[in-house]
CSV table of C-alpha atoms and ligand atoms in Angstrom, one decimal:
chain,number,residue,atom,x,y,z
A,10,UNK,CA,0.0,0.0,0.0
A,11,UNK,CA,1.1,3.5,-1.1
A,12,UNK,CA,-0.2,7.1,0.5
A,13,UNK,CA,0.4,10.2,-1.8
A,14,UNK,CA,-0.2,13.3,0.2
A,15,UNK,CA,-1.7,15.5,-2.9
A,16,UNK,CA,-2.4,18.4,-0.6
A,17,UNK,CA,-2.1,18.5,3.1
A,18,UNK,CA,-2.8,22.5,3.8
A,19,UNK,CA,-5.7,22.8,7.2
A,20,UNK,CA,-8.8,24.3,6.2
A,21,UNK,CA,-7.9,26.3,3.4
A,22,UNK,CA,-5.2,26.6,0.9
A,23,UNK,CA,-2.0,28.9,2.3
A,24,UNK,CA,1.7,29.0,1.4
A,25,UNK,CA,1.9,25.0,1.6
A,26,UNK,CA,-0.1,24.2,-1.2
A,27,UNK,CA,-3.3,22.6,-2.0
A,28,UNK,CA,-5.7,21.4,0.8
A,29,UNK,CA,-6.8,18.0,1.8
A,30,UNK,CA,-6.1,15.0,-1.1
A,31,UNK,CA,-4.5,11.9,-0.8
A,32,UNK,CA,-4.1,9.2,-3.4
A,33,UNK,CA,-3.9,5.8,-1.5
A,34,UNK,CA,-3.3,2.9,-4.0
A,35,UNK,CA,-3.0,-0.7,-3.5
A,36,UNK,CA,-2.1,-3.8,-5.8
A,37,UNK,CA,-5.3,-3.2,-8.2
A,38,UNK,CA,-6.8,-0.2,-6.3
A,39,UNK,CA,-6.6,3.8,-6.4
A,40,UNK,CA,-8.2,5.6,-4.1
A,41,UNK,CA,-8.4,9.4,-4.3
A,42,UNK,CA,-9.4,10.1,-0.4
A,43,UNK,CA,-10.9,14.0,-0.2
A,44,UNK,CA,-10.7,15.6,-2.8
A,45,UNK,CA,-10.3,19.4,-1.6
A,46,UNK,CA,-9.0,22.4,-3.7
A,47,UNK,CA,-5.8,21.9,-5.5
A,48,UNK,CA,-5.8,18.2,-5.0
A,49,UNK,CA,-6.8,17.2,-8.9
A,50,UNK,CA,-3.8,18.8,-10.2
A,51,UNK,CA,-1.4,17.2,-8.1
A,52,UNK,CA,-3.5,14.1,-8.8
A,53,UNK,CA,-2.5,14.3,-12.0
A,54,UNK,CA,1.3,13.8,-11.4
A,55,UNK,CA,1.0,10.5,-10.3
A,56,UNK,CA,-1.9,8.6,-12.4
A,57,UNK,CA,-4.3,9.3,-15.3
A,58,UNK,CA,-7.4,10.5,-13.3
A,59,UNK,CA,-9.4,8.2,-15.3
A,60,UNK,CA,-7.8,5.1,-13.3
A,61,UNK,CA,-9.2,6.4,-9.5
A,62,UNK,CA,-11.5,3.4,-8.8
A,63,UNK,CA,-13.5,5.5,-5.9
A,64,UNK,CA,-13.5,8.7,-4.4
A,65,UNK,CA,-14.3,9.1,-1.0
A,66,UNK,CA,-15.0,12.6,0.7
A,67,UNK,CA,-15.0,12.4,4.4
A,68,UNK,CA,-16.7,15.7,4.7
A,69,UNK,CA,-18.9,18.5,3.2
A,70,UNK,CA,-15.9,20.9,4.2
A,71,UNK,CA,-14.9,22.6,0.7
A,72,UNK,CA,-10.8,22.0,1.9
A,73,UNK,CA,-12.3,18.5,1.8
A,74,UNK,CA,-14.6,18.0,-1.4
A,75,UNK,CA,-14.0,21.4,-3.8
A,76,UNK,CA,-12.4,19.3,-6.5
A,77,UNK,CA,-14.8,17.2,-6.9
A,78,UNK,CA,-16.6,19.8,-9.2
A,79,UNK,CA,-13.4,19.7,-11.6
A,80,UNK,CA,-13.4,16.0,-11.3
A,81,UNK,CA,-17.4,16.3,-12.3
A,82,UNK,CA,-16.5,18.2,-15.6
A,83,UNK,CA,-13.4,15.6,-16.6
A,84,UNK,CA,-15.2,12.2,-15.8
A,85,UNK,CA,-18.7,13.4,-17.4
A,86,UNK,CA,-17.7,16.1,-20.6
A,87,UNK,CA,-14.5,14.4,-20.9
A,88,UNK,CA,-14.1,11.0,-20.4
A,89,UNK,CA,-17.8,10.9,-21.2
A,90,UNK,CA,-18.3,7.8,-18.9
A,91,UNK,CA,-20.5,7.0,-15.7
A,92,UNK,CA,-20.6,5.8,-12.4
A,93,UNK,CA,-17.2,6.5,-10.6
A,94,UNK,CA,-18.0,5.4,-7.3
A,95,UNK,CA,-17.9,8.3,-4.4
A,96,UNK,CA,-18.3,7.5,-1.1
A,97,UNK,CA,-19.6,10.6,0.9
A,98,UNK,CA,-22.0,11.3,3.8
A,99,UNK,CA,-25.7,10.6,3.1
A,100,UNK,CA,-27.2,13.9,1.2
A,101,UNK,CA,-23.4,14.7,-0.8
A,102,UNK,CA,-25.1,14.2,-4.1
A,103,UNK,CA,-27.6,17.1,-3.3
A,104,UNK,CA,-25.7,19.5,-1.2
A,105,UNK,CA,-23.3,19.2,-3.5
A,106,UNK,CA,-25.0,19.0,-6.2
A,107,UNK,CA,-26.5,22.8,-5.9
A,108,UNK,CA,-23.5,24.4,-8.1
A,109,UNK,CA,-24.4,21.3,-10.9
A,110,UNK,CA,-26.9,21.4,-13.3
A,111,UNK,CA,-26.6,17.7,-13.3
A,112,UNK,CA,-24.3,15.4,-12.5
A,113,UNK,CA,-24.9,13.6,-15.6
A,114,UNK,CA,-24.6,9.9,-14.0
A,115,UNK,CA,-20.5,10.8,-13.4
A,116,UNK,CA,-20.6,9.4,-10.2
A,117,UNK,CA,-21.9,6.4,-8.4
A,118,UNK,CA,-22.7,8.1,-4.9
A,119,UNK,CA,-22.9,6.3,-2.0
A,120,UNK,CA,-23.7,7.2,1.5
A,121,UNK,CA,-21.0,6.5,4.5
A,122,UNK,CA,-22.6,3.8,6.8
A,123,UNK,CA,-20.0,3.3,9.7
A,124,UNK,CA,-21.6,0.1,10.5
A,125,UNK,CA,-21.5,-1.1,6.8
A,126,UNK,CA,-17.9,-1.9,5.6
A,127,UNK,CA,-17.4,-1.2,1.8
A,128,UNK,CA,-15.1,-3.0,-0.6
A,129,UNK,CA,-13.8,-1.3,-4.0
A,130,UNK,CA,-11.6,-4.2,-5.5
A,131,UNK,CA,-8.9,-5.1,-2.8
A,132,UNK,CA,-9.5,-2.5,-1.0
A,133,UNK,CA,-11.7,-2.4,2.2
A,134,UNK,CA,-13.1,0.6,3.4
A,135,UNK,CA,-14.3,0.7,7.4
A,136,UNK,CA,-15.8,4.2,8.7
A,137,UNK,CA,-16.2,6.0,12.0
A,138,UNK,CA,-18.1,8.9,12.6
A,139,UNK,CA,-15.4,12.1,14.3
A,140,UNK,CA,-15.8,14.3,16.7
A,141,UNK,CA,-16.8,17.4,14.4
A,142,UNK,CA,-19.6,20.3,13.4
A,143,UNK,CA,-20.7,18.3,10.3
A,144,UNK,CA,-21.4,15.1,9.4
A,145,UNK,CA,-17.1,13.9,9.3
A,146,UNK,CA,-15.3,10.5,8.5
A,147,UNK,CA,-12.6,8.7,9.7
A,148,UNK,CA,-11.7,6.0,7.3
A,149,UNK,CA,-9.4,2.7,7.9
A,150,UNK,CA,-8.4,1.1,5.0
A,151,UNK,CA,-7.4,-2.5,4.6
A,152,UNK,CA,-5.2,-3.6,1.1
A,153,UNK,CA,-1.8,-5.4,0.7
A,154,UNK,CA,-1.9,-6.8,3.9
A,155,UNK,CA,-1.8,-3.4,5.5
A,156,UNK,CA,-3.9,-1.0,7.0
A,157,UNK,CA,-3.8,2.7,6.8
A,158,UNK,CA,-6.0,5.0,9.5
A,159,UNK,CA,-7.2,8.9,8.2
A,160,UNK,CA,-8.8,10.8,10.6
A,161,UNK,CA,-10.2,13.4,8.2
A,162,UNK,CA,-11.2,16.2,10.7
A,163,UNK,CA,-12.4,15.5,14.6
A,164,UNK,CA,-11.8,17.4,17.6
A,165,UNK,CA,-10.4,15.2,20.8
A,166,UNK,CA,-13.7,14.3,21.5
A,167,UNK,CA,-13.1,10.9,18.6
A,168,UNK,CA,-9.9,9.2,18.4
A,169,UNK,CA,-8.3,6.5,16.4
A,170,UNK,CA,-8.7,3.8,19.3
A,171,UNK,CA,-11.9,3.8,17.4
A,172,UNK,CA,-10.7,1.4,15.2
A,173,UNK,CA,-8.8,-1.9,15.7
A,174,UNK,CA,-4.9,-1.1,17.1
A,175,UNK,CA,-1.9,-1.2,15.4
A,176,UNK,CA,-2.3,0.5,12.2
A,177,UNK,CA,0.7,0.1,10.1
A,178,UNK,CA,0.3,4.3,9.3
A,179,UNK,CA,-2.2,6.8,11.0
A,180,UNK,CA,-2.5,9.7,9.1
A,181,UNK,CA,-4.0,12.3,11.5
A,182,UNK,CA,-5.1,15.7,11.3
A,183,UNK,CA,-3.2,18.3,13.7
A,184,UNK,CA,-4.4,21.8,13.3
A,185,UNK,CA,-2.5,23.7,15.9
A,186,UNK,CA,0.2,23.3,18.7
A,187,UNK,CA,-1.5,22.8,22.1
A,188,UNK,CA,-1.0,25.7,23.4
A,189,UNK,CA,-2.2,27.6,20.8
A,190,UNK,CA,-5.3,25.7,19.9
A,191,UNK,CA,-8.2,27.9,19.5
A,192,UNK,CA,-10.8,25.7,19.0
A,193,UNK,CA,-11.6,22.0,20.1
A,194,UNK,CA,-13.3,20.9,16.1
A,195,UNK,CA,-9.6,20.0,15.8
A,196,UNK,CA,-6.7,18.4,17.1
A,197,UNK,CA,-3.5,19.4,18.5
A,198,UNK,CA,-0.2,17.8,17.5
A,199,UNK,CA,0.1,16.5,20.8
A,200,UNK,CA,-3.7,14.8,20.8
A,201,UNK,CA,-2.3,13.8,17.3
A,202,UNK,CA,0.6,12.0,19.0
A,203,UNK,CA,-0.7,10.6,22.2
A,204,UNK,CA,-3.5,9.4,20.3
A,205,UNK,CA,-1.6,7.2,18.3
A,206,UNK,CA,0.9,6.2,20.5
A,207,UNK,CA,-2.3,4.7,22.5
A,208,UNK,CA,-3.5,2.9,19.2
A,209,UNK,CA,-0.1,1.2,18.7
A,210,UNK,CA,0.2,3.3,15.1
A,211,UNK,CA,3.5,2.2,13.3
A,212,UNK,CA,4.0,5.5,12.1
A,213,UNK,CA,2.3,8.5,12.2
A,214,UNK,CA,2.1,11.5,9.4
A,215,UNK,CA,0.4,14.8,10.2
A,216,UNK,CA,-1.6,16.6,8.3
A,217,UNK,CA,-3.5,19.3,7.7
A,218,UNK,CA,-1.8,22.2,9.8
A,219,UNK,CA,-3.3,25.7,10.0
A,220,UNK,CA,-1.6,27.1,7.3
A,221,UNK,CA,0.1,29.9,9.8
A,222,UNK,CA,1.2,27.4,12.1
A,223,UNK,CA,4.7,26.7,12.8
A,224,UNK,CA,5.2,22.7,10.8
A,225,UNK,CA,8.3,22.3,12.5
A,226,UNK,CA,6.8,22.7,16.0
A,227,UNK,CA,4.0,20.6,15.0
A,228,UNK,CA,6.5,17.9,14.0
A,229,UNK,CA,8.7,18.1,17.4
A,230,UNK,CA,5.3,18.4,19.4
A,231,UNK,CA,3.7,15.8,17.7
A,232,UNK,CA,6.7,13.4,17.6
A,233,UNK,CA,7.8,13.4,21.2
A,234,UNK,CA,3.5,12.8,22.0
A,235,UNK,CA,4.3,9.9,19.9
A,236,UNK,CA,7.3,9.0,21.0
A,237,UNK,CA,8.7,8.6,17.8
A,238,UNK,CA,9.4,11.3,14.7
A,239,UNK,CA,6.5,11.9,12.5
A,240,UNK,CA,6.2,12.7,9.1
A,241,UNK,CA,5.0,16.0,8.1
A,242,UNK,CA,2.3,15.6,5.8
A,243,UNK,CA,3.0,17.9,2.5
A,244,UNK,CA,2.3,17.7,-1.3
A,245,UNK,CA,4.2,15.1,-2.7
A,246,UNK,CA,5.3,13.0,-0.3
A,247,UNK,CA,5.0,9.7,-0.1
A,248,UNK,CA,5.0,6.8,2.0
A,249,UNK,CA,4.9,3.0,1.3
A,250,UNK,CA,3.4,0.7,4.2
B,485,ZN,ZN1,-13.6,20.1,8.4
């Protein structure tokens, strides 16, 4: 298994580049996991869009699901085909779907059901609902014999201890240092850490920091909560499981 950060910036897109994306592939599989502003054209550096199997947007957040309007425009008026699976909460299509005329058939969406597992070739897909304003979530996914844990966006109020232990990566959001934190619909690099320290995580990326934010502190913060160094979550790189 293979995670592509495409974008990594918190909330909205500062200095660091795009916002939320990554591209999570397995033996047969692609998954492009949020899809928020900037992510499609860094999407594009890595496979021919018209190989993503799914999409799956873990929130309505637009740093979460904005590119899924470009993606509309190339799968349905460019590639002229149908049914792209996206997996999103339960409403997407409509909410969404106010800025389209008519999504044409593009995509094949389907509504998150945490208690319903979803499979999309090797892949398996396992949800859990995060501690955020909106309908947010977390996704483990199972391919290659590994398993990769995305928080999306939660406050500490939802951790990864949600899912079974010993992820082989967690890739967790970390908005702000601790002490700077000004809201709890986040986490802190340290919440980041401890949390996955506590869920036996064999490594641990962060992600998307408020753009103003310090990444370096977030690392050291974040790495000695987990007791090991992290990986600072940016566009381009990438880690193999
Ligand atoms: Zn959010």
């Amino acid at each position: 298994m293979e995670l592509t950060v495409l974008g990594a910036s918190g909330s909205y897109n500062g200095r660091h580049g795009p916002c939320s994306g990554y591209l999570v592939r397995t033996a047969e599989t692609n998954l492009w996991v949020d899809c928020g502003n900037g992510t499609l054209n860094v999407l594009h550096e890595y496979i021919d869009p018209a190989e993503v199997d799914a999409i799956v947007i873990t929130h309505e957040h637009p740093d979460h699901c904005a590119d899924i309007y470009g993606m509309h425009v190339l799968w349905h008026y460019g590639l002229e085909r149908t049914g792209l699976p996206v997996l999103a909460p339960e409403g997407a299509e409509h909410r969404l779907g106010a800025l389209v005329r008519n999504w044409g058939g593009a995509f094949d969406w389907r509504a998150i059901d945490p208690s319903r597992p979803v499979e999309i070739k090797d892949a398996r897909l396992v949800f859990s609902r995060t501690d955020h304003p909106i309908p947010t979530y977390a996704v483990d996914i199972t391919g290659d014999g590994r398993r990769l844990v995305y928080t999306a966006d939660t406050g500490p109020g939802w951790n990864v201890g949600a899912f079974a232990p010993g992820a082989d990566l967690v890739l967790s959001e970390a908005s702000h240092l601790h002490a700077e934190r000004r809201t709890t619909i986040h986490l802190s690099a340290r919440e980041a850490g401890e949390a996955a320290r506590a869920a036996g995580a064999g490594s641990l990326v962060l992600t998307h920091v408020w753009p103003t934010v310090d990444l370096a502190a977030i690392g050291e913060e974040g790495s000695a909560a987990f007791g090991a160094d992290v990986v600072l979550a940016a566009p381009h790189v990438v880690a193999t499981l």
